[in-house]
């Protein structure tokens, strides 16, 4: 149980294009999903928290117009990196928390984004 | 504000050795959760354990054990008889109530187990 998937696992795009990353909870309903960014050999940095049906809450310093988050259902959240630039290249990981109130976050396998 | 410190950046051990990964945390809350996650080279974070602040019992799961000591604000993780498959980055994390379950991660400890 508590499986979270992410798609795609890897994406390479040209500078200026937009990239959408999907995060799905496969066997549970997730009231809250989180998006993290991880640079090589560093820890995870929380970008935003999204609750189903409402606007995402972004952490300080994260541009909401650049990183669009949508949490349209209890099993799906998407992160769109708009007008991507090479500095957006990173490892993006989502996590999901279930409806039963447990504070445990289950993580997806991550998406490696490379912007050329 | 909450903070998690993992002072050991990298540890290298030979297979079958025991190894302890340290985690020290800071919080002003009386109710909080502590976690350990494993991140193998593939990148996915694997949940290992969650402990709430009211439960100081140590826990053992196979070769893994955890020592939670509120008096020293520590939540250390020991791997007994380490194996090559244990090679990964291990993150300790803290979640306070009232923060929508946001996790504060430590900087991670890279464990290398060699033959």
Short mmCIF file of C-alpha atoms in Angstrom, two decimals:
data_model
loop_
_atom_site.label_atom_id
_atom_site.label_comp_id
_atom_site.label_asym_id
_atom_site.label_seq_id
_atom_site.Cartn_x
_atom_site.Cartn_y
_atom_site.Cartn_z
CA UNK A 1 0.00 0.00 0.00
CA UNK A 2 0.84 3.74 -0.13
CA UNK A 3 2.28 3.79 -3.63
CA UNK A 4 2.94 7.09 -5.37
CA UNK A 5 3.88 7.32 -9.02
CA UNK A 6 5.39 10.13 -11.01
CA UNK A 7 5.46 10.67 -14.73
CA UNK A 8 7.67 11.19 -16.59
CA UNK A 9 10.71 9.84 -14.77
CA UNK A 10 13.02 11.80 -17.02
CA UNK A 11 12.48 14.73 -19.35
CA UNK A 12 14.78 16.80 -21.50
CA UNK A 13 13.40 19.98 -22.98
CA UNK A 14 14.54 23.11 -24.73
CA UNK A 15 14.79 26.40 -22.94
CA UNK A 16 11.52 28.32 -23.08
CA UNK A 17 9.22 25.33 -23.22
CA UNK A 18 6.86 24.17 -20.49
CA UNK A 19 6.98 20.79 -18.84
CA UNK A 20 4.23 19.05 -16.91
CA UNK A 21 4.97 16.45 -14.24
CA UNK A 22 2.21 14.22 -12.87
CA UNK A 23 2.03 12.77 -9.40
CA UNK A 24 -0.49 10.06 -8.60
CA UNK A 25 -1.38 8.19 -5.45
CA UNK A 26 -2.18 4.72 -6.74
CA UNK A 27 -3.80 2.94 -3.83
CA UNK A 28 -4.97 5.67 -1.49
CA UNK A 29 -6.64 9.05 -1.61
CA UNK A 30 -4.35 11.96 -0.92
CA UNK A 31 -5.84 15.08 0.59
CA UNK A 32 -2.48 16.77 0.51
CA UNK A 33 0.38 16.50 -1.92
CA UNK A 34 3.76 18.13 -1.68
CA UNK A 35 6.31 19.09 -4.30
CA UNK A 36 10.01 19.10 -3.56
CA UNK A 37 13.12 19.98 -5.47
CA UNK A 38 16.46 18.35 -4.87
CA UNK A 39 19.82 19.50 -6.20
CA UNK A 40 22.67 16.99 -6.53
CA UNK A 41 23.97 15.78 -3.19
CA UNK A 42 21.63 18.07 -1.31
CA UNK A 43 18.56 17.68 0.79
CA UNK A 44 14.98 18.11 -0.33
CA UNK A 45 13.58 21.59 -0.55
CA UNK A 46 9.82 21.95 -0.19
CA UNK A 47 8.39 24.02 -3.01
CA UNK A 48 4.68 23.93 -2.32
CA UNK A 49 1.83 22.17 -0.58
CA UNK A 50 -1.34 21.44 -2.47
CA UNK A 51 -4.71 20.40 -1.13
CA UNK A 52 -7.32 18.86 -3.35
CA UNK A 53 -9.63 21.46 -4.81
CA UNK A 54 -7.80 24.51 -3.52
CA UNK A 55 -4.86 26.69 -4.49
CA UNK A 56 -1.39 25.54 -3.63
CA UNK A 57 0.59 27.16 -0.85
CA UNK A 58 4.06 28.07 -2.02
CA UNK A 59 7.16 28.30 0.12
CA UNK A 60 9.00 31.57 0.34
CA UNK A 61 11.14 32.22 -2.70
CA UNK A 62 9.25 29.84 -5.00
CA UNK A 63 7.67 31.60 -7.98
CA UNK A 64 4.05 30.53 -8.24
CA UNK A 65 3.77 31.75 -11.83
CA UNK A 66 6.73 29.65 -12.84
CA UNK A 67 5.79 26.48 -11.00
CA UNK A 68 2.08 25.94 -11.54
CA UNK A 69 0.50 23.33 -9.32
CA UNK A 70 -2.90 21.79 -9.79
CA UNK A 71 -4.48 19.23 -7.47
CA UNK A 72 -7.66 18.41 -9.30
CA UNK A 73 -8.52 15.13 -7.61
CA UNK A 74 -7.68 13.10 -4.54
CA UNK A 75 -5.24 11.01 -6.55
CA UNK A 76 -3.59 13.46 -8.93
CA UNK A 77 -1.47 16.56 -8.66
CA UNK A 78 0.50 18.18 -11.46
CA UNK A 79 3.47 20.50 -11.48
CA UNK A 80 4.05 22.56 -14.61
CA UNK A 81 7.38 24.27 -15.02
CA UNK A 82 6.60 27.16 -17.34
CA UNK A 83 9.14 28.71 -19.71
CA UNK A 84 11.84 26.43 -18.37
CA UNK A 85 15.44 27.59 -18.23
CA UNK A 86 18.65 25.65 -17.57
CA UNK A 87 18.63 26.74 -13.92
CA UNK A 88 15.33 24.87 -13.52
CA UNK A 89 17.14 21.62 -14.20
CA UNK A 90 16.76 19.52 -11.09
CA UNK A 91 15.22 16.44 -9.53
CA UNK A 92 11.57 17.04 -8.67
CA UNK A 93 9.87 14.75 -6.17
CA UNK A 94 6.27 14.67 -5.08
CA UNK A 95 4.80 13.14 -1.97
CA UNK A 96 1.28 12.40 -0.84
CA UNK A 97 -0.42 12.24 2.52
CA UNK A 98 -3.52 10.13 2.98
CA UNK A 99 -6.97 11.09 4.15
CA UNK A 100 -6.77 9.23 7.41
CA UNK A 101 -4.78 11.98 9.07
CA UNK A 102 -1.53 10.13 9.43
CA UNK A 103 1.34 12.51 9.04
CA UNK A 104 3.35 10.12 6.95
CA UNK A 105 4.25 11.32 3.48
CA UNK A 106 4.85 8.74 0.80
CA UNK A 107 7.13 9.77 -2.00
CA UNK A 108 7.09 9.26 -5.72
CA UNK A 109 10.16 8.08 -7.61
CA UNK A 110 11.03 11.56 -8.80
CA UNK A 111 11.40 13.28 -12.16
CA UNK A 112 14.75 14.40 -13.47
CA UNK A 113 14.33 17.53 -15.55
CA UNK A 114 17.10 18.72 -17.83
CA UNK A 115 16.63 22.01 -19.66
CA UNK A 116 18.98 22.58 -22.56
CA UNK B 1 11.43 27.20 13.90
CA UNK B 2 12.14 23.54 13.54
CA UNK B 3 15.50 22.19 12.50
CA UNK B 4 17.02 18.77 11.87
CA UNK B 5 20.74 18.17 12.02
CA UNK B 6 22.53 15.17 10.59
CA UNK B 7 26.12 15.88 11.41
CA UNK B 8 27.53 12.88 9.55
CA UNK B 9 27.81 13.74 5.88
CA UNK B 10 29.26 10.43 4.73
CA UNK B 11 29.94 7.14 6.43
CA UNK B 12 31.78 4.22 4.92
CA UNK B 13 31.68 0.76 6.50
CA UNK B 14 32.56 -2.76 5.52
CA UNK B 15 29.75 -5.24 5.11
CA UNK B 16 28.55 -6.85 8.35
CA UNK B 17 29.64 -3.91 10.45
CA UNK B 18 27.04 -2.11 12.56
CA UNK B 19 26.53 1.57 11.84
CA UNK B 20 24.60 4.33 13.62
CA UNK B 21 23.28 7.39 11.85
CA UNK B 22 22.75 10.37 14.10
CA UNK B 23 19.83 12.78 14.02
CA UNK B 24 19.30 15.74 16.33
CA UNK B 25 16.25 17.95 16.08
CA UNK B 26 14.95 21.26 17.38
CA UNK B 27 11.32 22.16 17.86
CA UNK B 28 9.19 24.26 20.16
CA UNK B 29 6.19 21.99 19.76
CA UNK B 30 5.35 19.33 22.29
CA UNK B 31 3.60 17.26 19.65
CA UNK B 32 5.59 16.32 16.59
CA UNK B 33 6.61 13.40 14.40
CA UNK B 34 10.02 12.13 13.44
CA UNK B 35 10.81 10.14 10.33
CA UNK B 36 13.61 8.32 8.61
CA UNK B 37 13.67 7.92 4.85
CA UNK B 38 16.12 6.04 2.64
CA UNK B 39 17.10 7.35 -0.78
CA UNK B 40 18.92 4.73 -2.85
CA UNK B 41 20.77 5.72 -6.05
CA UNK B 42 17.53 5.35 -8.02
CA UNK B 43 16.29 8.50 -6.26
CA UNK B 44 13.02 7.38 -4.74
CA UNK B 45 12.55 8.13 -1.05
CA UNK B 46 11.57 5.03 0.87
CA UNK B 47 9.71 5.49 4.14
CA UNK B 48 11.36 3.61 7.00
CA UNK B 49 9.76 4.76 10.23
CA UNK B 50 7.52 7.37 11.83
CA UNK B 51 7.58 8.09 15.55
CA UNK B 52 5.41 10.52 17.45
CA UNK B 53 6.77 12.63 20.26
CA UNK B 54 4.81 10.81 22.95
CA UNK B 55 6.21 7.42 22.14
CA UNK B 56 9.78 7.06 23.33
CA UNK B 57 9.93 3.32 22.98
CA UNK B 58 12.79 2.14 20.88
CA UNK B 59 11.86 0.16 17.83
CA UNK B 60 13.47 -2.73 16.05
CA UNK B 61 12.60 -3.95 12.58
CA UNK B 62 14.86 -6.68 11.36
CA UNK B 63 18.36 -5.24 11.09
CA UNK B 64 17.10 -1.72 11.68
CA UNK B 65 16.60 -0.13 15.08
CA UNK B 66 15.80 3.36 16.24
CA UNK B 67 16.65 5.08 19.50
CA UNK B 68 14.44 8.07 20.36
CA UNK B 69 15.60 10.19 23.29
CA UNK B 70 13.57 13.31 23.99
CA UNK B 71 16.00 14.40 26.70
CA UNK B 72 18.70 14.89 24.08
CA UNK B 73 16.36 15.61 21.14
CA UNK B 74 17.84 12.75 19.20
CA UNK B 75 16.42 10.06 16.98
CA UNK B 76 19.29 7.82 15.95
CA UNK B 77 19.13 4.97 13.48
CA UNK B 78 21.25 1.84 13.70
CA UNK B 79 21.77 -0.74 10.99
CA UNK B 80 23.08 -4.02 12.31
CA UNK B 81 25.21 -6.28 10.13
CA UNK B 82 25.16 -3.82 7.25
CA UNK B 83 24.84 -5.03 3.68
CA UNK B 84 25.81 -3.54 0.35
CA UNK B 85 22.13 -2.94 -0.41
CA UNK B 86 22.01 -0.57 2.54
CA UNK B 87 24.16 1.88 0.58
CA UNK B 88 22.04 4.99 0.17
CA UNK B 89 21.44 8.47 1.52
CA UNK B 90 19.41 8.45 4.70
CA UNK B 91 17.30 11.44 5.70
CA UNK B 92 15.89 12.23 9.10
CA UNK B 93 12.86 14.53 9.07
CA UNK B 94 10.56 16.34 11.49
CA UNK B 95 6.93 17.28 11.14
CA UNK B 96 5.17 19.57 13.58
CA UNK B 97 1.44 19.56 14.13
CA UNK B 98 -0.20 22.68 12.79
CA UNK B 99 2.15 22.95 9.85
CA UNK B 100 0.02 20.88 7.47
CA UNK B 101 2.44 18.02 7.92
CA UNK B 102 5.30 19.86 6.27
CA UNK B 103 8.51 17.96 6.65
CA UNK B 104 11.76 19.55 7.64
CA UNK B 105 14.59 17.39 6.39
CA UNK B 106 18.11 17.02 7.62
CA UNK B 107 20.90 17.28 5.10
CA UNK B 108 21.19 13.51 4.85
CA UNK B 109 23.91 10.98 5.58
CA UNK B 110 25.43 9.08 2.68
CA UNK B 111 26.16 5.51 3.73
CA UNK B 112 28.54 3.44 1.66
CA UNK B 113 28.77 -0.25 2.48
CA UNK B 114 31.58 -2.12 0.79
CA UNK B 115 32.52 -5.76 0.59
#
